[in-house]
Coordinates of C-alpha atoms in Angstrom, one line a residue:
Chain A
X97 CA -20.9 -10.4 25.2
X98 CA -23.5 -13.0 25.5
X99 CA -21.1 -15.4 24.5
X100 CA -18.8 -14.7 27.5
X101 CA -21.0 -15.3 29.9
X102 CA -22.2 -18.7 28.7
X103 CA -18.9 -20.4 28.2
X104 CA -15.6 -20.4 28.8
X105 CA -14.4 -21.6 25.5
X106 CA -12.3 -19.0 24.1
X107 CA -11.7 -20.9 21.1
X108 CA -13.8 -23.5 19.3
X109 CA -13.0 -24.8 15.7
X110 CA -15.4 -27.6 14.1
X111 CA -14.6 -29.7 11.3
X112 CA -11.6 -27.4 10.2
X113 CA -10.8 -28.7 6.9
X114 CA -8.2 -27.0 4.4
X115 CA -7.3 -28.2 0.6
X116 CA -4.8 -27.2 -1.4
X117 CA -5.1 -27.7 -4.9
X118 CA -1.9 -27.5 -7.1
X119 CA -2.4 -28.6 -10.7
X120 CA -4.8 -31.3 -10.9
X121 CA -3.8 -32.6 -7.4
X122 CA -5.5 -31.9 -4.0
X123 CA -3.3 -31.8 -1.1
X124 CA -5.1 -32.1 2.2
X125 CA -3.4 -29.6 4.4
X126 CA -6.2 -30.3 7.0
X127 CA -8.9 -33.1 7.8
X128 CA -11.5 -32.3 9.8
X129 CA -10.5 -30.8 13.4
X130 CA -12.2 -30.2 16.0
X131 CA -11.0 -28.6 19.3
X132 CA -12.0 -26.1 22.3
X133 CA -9.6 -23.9 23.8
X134 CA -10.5 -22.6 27.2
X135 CA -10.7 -19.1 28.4
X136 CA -7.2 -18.4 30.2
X137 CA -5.5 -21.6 28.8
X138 CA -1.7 -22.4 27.7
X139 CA -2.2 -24.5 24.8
X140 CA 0.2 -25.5 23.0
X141 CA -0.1 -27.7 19.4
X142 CA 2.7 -30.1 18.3
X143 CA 3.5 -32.1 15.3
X144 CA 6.0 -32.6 12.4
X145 CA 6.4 -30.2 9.8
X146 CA 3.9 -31.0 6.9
X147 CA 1.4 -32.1 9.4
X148 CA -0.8 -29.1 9.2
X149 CA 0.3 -27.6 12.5
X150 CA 1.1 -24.5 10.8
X151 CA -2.0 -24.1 8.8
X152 CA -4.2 -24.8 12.0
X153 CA -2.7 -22.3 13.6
X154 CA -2.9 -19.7 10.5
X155 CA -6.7 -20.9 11.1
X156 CA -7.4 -19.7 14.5
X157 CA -5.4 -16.9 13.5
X158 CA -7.7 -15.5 10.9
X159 CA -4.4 -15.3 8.8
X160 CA -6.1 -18.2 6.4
X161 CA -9.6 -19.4 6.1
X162 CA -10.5 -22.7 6.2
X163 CA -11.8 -24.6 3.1
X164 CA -14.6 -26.5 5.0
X165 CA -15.6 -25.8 9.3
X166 CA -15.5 -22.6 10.8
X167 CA -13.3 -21.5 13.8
X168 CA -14.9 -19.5 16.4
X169 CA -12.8 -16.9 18.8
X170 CA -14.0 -15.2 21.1
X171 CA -17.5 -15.4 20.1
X172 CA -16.8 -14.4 16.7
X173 CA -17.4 -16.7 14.0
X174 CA -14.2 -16.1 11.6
X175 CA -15.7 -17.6 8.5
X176 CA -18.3 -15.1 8.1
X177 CA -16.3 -12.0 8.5
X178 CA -14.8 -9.4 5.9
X179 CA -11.6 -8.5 5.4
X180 CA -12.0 -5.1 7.3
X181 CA -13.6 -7.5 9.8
X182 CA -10.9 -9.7 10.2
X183 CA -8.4 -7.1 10.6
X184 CA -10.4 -5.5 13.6
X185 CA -10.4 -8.9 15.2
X186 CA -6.3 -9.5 14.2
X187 CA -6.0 -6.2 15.9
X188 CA -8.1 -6.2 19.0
X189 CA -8.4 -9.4 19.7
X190 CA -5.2 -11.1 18.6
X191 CA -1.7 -10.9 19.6
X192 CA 1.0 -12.4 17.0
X193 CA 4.1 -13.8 18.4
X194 CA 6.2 -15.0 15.6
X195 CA 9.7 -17.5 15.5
X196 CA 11.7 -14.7 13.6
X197 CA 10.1 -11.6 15.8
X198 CA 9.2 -10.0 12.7
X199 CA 9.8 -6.2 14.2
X200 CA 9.9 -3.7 11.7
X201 CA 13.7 -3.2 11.2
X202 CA 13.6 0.8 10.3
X203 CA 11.2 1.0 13.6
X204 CA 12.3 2.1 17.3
X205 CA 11.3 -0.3 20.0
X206 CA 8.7 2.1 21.1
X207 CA 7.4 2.6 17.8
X208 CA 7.0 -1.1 17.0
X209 CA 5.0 -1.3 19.7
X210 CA 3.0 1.2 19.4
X211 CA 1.7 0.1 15.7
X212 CA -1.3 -1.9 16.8
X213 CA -2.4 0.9 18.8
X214 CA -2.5 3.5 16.0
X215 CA -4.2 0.8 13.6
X216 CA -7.0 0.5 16.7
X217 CA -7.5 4.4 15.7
X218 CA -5.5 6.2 18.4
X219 CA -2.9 9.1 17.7
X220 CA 0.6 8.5 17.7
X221 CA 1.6 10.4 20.6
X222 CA -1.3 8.3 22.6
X223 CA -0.4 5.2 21.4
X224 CA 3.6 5.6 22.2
X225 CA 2.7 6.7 25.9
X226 CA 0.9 3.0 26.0
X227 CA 3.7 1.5 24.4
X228 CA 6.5 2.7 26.9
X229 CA 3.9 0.9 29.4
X230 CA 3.9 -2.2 27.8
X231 CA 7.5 -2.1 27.1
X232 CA 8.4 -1.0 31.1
X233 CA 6.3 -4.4 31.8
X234 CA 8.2 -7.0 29.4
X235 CA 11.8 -5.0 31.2
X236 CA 12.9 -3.2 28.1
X237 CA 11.6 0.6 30.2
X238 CA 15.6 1.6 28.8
X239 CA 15.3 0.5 25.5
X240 CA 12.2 2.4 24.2
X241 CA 14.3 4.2 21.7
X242 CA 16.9 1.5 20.3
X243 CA 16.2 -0.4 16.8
X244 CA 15.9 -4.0 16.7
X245 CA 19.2 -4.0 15.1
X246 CA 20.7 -2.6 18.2
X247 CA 19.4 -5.4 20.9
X248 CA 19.3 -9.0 21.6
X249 CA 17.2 -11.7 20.6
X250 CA 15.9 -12.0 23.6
X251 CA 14.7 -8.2 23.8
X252 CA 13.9 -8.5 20.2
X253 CA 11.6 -11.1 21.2
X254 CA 10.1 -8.7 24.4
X255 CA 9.5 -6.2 22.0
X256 CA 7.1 -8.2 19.8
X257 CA 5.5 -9.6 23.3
X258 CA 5.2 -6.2 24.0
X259 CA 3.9 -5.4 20.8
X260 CA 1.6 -8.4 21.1
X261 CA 0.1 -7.7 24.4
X262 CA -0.2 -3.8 23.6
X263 CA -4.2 -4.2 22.5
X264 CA -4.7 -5.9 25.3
X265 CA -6.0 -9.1 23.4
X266 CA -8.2 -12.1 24.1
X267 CA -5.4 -14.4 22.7
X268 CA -2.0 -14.6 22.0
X269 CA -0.6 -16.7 19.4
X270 CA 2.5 -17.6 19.2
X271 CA 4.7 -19.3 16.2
X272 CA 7.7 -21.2 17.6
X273 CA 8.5 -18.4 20.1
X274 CA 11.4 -19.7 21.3
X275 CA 12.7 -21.6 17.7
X276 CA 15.2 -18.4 17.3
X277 CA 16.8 -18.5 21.0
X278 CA 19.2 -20.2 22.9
X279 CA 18.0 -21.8 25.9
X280 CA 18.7 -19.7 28.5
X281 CA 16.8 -16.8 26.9
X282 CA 14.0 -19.3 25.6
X283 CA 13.4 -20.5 29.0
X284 CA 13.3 -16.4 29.9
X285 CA 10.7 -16.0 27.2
X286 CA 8.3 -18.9 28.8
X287 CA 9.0 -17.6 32.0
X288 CA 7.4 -14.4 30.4
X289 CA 4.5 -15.5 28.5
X290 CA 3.7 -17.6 31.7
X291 CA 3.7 -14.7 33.9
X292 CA 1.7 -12.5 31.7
X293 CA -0.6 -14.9 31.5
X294 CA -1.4 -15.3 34.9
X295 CA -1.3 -11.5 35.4
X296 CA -3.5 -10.3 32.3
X297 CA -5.4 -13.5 32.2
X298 CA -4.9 -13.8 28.6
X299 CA -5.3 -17.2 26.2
X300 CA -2.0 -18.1 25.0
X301 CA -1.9 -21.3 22.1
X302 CA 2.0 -22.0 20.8
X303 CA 3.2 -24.1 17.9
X304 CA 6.0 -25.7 19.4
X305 CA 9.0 -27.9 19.0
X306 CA 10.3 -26.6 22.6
X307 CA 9.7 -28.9 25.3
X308 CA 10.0 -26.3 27.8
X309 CA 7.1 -24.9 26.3
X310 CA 5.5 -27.9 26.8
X311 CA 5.9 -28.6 30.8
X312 CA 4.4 -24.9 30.7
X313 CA 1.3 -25.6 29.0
X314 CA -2.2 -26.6 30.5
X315 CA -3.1 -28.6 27.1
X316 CA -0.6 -29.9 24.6
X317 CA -2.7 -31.2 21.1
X318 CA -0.9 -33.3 18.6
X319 CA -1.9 -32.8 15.0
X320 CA -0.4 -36.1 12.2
X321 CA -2.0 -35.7 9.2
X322 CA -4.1 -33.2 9.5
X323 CA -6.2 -34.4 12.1
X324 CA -5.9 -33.9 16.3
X325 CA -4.3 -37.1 16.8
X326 CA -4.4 -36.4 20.8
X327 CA -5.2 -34.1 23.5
X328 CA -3.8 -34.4 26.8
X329 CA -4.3 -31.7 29.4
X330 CA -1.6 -30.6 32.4
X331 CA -0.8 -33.7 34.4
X332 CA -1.7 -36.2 31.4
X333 CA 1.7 -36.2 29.5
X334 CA 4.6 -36.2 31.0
X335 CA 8.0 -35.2 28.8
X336 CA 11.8 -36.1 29.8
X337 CA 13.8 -33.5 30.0
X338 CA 17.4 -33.0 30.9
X339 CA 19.4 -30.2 32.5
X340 CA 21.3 -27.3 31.9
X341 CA 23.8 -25.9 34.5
X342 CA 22.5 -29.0 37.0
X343 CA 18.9 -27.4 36.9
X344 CA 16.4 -29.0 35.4
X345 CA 14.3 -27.3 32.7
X346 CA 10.9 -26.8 34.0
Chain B
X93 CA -25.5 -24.8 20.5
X94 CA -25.4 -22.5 17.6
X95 CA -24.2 -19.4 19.5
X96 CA -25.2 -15.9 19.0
X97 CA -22.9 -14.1 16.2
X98 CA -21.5 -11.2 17.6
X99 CA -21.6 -7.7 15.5
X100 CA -17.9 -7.2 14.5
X101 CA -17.0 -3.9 13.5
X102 CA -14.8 -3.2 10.6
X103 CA -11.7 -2.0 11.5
X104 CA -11.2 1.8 10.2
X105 CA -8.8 3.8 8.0
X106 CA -5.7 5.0 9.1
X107 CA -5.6 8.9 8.1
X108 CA -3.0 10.5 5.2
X109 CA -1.2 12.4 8.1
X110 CA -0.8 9.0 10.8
X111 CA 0.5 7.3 7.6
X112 CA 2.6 10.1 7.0
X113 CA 3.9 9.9 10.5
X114 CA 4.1 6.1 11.1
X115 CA 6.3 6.1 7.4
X116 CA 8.5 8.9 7.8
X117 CA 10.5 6.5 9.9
X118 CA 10.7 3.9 7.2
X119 CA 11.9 7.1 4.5
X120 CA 14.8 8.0 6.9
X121 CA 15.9 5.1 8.0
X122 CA 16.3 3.9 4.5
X123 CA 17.3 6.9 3.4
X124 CA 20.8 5.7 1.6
X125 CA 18.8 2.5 -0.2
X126 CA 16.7 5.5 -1.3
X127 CA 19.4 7.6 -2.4
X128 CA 20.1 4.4 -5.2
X129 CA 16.6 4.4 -6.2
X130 CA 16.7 8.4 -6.6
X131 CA 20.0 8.5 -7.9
X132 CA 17.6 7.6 -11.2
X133 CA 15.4 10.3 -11.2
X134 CA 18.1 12.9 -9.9
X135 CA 20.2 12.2 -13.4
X136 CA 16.8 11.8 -15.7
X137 CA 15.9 15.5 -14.2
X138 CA 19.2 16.6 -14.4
X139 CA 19.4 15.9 -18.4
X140 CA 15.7 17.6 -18.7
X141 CA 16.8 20.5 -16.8
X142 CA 20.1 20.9 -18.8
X143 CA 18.8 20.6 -22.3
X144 CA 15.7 23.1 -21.6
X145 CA 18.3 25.3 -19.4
X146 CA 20.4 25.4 -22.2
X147 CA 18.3 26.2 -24.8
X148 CA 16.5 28.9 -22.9
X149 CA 20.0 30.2 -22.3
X150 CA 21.3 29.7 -26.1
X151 CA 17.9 31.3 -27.4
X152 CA 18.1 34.5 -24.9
X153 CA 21.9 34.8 -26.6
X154 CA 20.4 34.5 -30.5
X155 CA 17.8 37.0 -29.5
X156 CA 20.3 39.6 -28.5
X157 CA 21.3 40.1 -32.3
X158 CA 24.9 41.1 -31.1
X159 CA 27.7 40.5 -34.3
X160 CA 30.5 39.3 -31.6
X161 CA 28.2 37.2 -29.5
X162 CA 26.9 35.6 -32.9
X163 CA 30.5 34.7 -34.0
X164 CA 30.7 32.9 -30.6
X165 CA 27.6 31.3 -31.1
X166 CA 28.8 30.2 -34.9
X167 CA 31.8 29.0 -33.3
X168 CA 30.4 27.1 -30.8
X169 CA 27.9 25.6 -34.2
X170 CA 24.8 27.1 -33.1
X171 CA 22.8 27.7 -36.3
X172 CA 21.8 30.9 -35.6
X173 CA 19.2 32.0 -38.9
X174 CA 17.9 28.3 -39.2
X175 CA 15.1 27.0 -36.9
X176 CA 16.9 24.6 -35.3
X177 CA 15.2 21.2 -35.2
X178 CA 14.9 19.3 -32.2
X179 CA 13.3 16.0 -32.9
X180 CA 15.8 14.0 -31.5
X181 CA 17.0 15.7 -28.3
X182 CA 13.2 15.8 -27.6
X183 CA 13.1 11.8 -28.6
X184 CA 16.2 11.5 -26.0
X185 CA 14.5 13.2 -23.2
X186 CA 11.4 11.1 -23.4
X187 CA 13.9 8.2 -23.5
X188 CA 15.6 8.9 -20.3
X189 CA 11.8 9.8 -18.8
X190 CA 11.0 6.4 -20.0
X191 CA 14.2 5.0 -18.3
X192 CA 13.6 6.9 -15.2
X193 CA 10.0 5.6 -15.0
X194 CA 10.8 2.3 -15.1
X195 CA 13.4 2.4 -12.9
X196 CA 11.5 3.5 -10.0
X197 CA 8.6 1.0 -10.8
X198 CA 11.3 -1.6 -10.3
X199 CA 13.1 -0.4 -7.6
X200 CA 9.8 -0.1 -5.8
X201 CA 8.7 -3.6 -6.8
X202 CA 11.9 -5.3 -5.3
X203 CA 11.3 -3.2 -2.2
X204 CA 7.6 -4.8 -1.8
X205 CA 9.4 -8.5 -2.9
X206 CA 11.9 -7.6 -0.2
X207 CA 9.5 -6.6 2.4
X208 CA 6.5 -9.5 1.7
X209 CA 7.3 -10.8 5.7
X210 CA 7.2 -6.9 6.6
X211 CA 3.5 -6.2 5.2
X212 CA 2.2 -9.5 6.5
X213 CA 3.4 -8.4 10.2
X214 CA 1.3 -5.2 9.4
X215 CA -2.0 -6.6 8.4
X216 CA -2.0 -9.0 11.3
X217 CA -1.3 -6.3 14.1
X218 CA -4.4 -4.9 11.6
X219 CA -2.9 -2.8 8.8
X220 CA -5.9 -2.5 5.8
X221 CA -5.1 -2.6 2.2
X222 CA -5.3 1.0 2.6
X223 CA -2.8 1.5 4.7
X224 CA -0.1 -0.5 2.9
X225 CA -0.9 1.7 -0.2
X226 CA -0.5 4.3 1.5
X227 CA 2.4 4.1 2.9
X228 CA 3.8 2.6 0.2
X229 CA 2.6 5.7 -2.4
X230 CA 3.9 8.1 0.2
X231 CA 7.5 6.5 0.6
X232 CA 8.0 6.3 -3.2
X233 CA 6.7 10.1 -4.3
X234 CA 8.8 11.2 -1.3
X235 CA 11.7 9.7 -3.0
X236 CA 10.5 10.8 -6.1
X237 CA 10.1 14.3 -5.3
X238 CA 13.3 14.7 -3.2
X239 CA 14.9 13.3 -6.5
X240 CA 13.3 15.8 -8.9
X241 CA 13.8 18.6 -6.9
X242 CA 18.0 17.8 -6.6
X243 CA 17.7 16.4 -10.5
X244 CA 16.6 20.5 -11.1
X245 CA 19.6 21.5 -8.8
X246 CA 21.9 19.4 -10.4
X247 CA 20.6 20.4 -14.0
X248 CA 20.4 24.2 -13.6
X249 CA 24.0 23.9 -11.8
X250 CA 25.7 21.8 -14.4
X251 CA 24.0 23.8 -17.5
X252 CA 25.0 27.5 -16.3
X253 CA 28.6 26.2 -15.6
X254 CA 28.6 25.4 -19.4
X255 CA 27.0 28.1 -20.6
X256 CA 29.6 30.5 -18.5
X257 CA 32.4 28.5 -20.2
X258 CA 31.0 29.1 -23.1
X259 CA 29.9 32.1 -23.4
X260 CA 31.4 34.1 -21.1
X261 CA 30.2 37.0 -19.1
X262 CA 27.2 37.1 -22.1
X263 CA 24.9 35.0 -20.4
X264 CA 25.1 37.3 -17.7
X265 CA 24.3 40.3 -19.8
X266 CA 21.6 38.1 -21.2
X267 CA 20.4 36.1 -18.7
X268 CA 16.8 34.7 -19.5
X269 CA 15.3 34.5 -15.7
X270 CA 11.5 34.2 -16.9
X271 CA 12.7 31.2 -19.2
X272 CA 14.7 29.6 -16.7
X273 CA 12.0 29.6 -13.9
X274 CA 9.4 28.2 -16.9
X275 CA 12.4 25.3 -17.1
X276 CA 12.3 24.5 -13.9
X277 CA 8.6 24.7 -13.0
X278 CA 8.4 21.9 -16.2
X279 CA 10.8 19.7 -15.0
X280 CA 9.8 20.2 -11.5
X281 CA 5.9 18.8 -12.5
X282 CA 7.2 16.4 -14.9
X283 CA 9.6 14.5 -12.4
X284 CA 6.4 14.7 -9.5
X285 CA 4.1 13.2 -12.0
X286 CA 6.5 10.9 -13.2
X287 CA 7.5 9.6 -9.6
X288 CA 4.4 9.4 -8.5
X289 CA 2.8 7.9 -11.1
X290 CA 5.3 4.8 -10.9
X291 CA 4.2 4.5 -7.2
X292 CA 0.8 3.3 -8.1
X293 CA 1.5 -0.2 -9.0
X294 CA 4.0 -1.1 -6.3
X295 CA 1.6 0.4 -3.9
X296 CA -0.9 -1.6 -5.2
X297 CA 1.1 -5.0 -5.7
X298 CA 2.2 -4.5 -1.8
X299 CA -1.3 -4.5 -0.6
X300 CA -2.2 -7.9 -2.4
X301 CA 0.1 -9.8 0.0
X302 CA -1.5 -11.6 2.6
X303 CA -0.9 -11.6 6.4
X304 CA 0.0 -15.8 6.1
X305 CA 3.1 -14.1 4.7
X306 CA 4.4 -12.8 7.6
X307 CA 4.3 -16.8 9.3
X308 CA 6.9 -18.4 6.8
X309 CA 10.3 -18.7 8.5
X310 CA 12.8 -17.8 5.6
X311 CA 15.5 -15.0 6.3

């Protein structure tokens, strides 16, 4: 709590390093990074495939741990925690967006949703009642029972906002959210997480190829060889984008 | 600027029964890819059931010590005054037990290979180890059980049809009930202990997986 109060740097990762070893050779997925994310941000983090991107992200995730440098979110540093540890902090604190939506395939909407909540410790009855409210937010109110199967991508992709959001997190990530979408329904998706944002005051921080996602976010960082080559916040970069229908993508 | 650590609490376990009701989705959405990985333990059962049916039903008949029913019995090349041996069709059984076994450890393995992206979702909306084995142990001695208890079905079905054929309206005369049931209750307890013994090390194989998993991109 003390934390909170002091700063508003949600995330803050120092000398992030990460080695692979295969055989007798070392691969250097990572290089030292350091970076702050601030309470209520859009971040999002570009860079080629290969260029450690993903792993970073996996990092600030608590999905991977680093082999050198320590990620803090949210006050808690990640590198000293247990495994029972992490997973409270991946479920109360984290939201997971992922490229491929990842829903469980056999699940209903509603019961996708509801999973986070029931691993937090509530009942499943509880847990579905918050669901249906999450799900009422993101639009999908007449899709609680379908399977994932049985909708869009685009509502596919709500659900797993939903699902995301559900906890009420500190920080949603969120793995090339729009990679599996055509643009109309990308540019939907955005429109979503940016709105959410505002309303629930949440931290979002995207990997991204999508440069609509990028004229949304506060702070782009681009990672080349495992390092943060550059940082630029809103207003410093400026992308060229074209249009689609005569509008432009914004 | 070494902040303050924060006291994290470890996330808790799920109960048997929430794992029972977050699963039972899972079971019965799957259930016709379960129905192949049954279909294993249904015939294995079946055979047990059968051969133990049968000779329950074959013994009651030798017992009755009736001239025409023994002259069937020759006929049909029962050895009635010998103690029959039955090495082999107890070396057979154990065979198709072994069959069975293995057939649901792999059947459950290639679900877990099939599922990797699946388990990593879980543990980063905060599934435990626990959890995964769980639900994994649950889903397979469901299976298991649901195909023990049709393998006894099957068994007892197929094995009085044969007898009747056989024997005619005999083994009604000399129907051995208390045998039967003694059949049924050791195929019943073999097939659940088989099934859910083969559950263990898929269970346990699925919880290894890591939530980094559930981030690579391949369909």
């Amino acid at each position: 709590m003390t934390t909170e109060q002091k700063e508003d740097i949600i995330v803050k990762a120092r000398g992030v390093t990460k080695v692979y070893t295969m055989g007798a050779e070392k691969i250097h997925a990572l290089r030292g990074i350091d970076l702050d994310v601030r309470r209520g941000e859009y971040l999002s983090i570009l860079g080629p495939s290969g260029s450690g991107k993903s792993t970073f992200f996996n990092m600030v995730g608590g999905l991977d741990r680093p082999t050198e440098g320590n990620v803090e979110v949210d006050g808690c540093c990640l590198r000293e925690l247990n495994q029972k540890q992490l997973a409270w902090v991946r479920c109360h604190k984290m939201g997971y967006i992922f490229q491929s939506f990842n829903l469980i395939m056999t699940m209903t909407a509603l019961e996708n949703v509801a999973l986070p909540r029931i691993f937090a410790g509530e009942s499943p009855s509880e847990a579905r009642d918050a669901a249906a409210d999450i799900l009422k937010t993101v639009g999908l109110g007449h899709r609680l029972t379908h399977l994932p199967s049985q909708v869009s991508g685009g509502q596919q992709q709500r659900i797993a906002i939903a699902r995301a959001l559900v906890n009420k997190p500190s920080i949603v990530l969120a793995d090339e959210p729009t990679g599996n979408l055509d643009l109309h329904t990308g540019e939907e998706i955005i429109n979503l997480l940016g709105e959410l944002k505002s309303k629930l005051g949440i931290t979002i921080i995207t990997a991204t190829h999508d440069m609509k996602m990028l004229s949304a976010s506060d702070t782009v960082v681009w990672i080349k060889d495992g390092r943060a080559d550059r940082v630029a916040r809103k207003g410093e970069f400026e992308i060229a984008i074209g249009t689609i229908d005569g509008k432009t993508l914004a | 600027m070494q902040q303050q650590q924060q006291t994290i609490p470890e996330q808790q376990h799920v109960s048997w029964a929430v794992t029972l009701n977050v699963s039972w989705a899972g079971i019965k959405r799957r259930f016709f890819r379960s129905l192949i990985t049954m279909s294993g333990v249904v015939l294995a059962i079946a055979f047990l059931t059968y051969m133990q049916v049968m000779n329950k039903i074959v013994q009651a008949l030798v017992e009755a010590r009736d001239p025409v029913l023994d002259a069937i019995l020759q006929a049909a090349g029962v050895e009635i005054h010998e103690e029959s041996s039955n090495d082999s069709i107890v070396l057979l059984i154990i065979l198709s037990l072994l069959a069975c076994f293995v057939g649901i450890v792999n059947s459950m393995l290639m679900s877990v290979t099939e599922r990797i992206k699946e388990i990593g979702t879980l543990k980063c909306l905060g599934a435990l180890d626990g959890f995964i084995v769980r639900s994994y142990f649950i889903e397979s001695s469901v299976q298991g059980v649901a195909g023990t208890c049709l393998g006894c079905i099957l068994g007892l079905i197929v094995s009085i049809v044969v007898a009747f054929s056989s024997y005619k309206g005999h083994v009604a005369t000399h129907f051995p009930w208390g045998g039967i049931f003694n059949a049924l209750l050791v195929s019943l307890l073999i097939g659940t202990l088989l099934s859910v013994s083969a559950a263990i090390l898929p269970a346990y194989m699925a919880a290894k997986k890591q939530p980094v998993d559930a981030m690579r991109v391949e369909e």
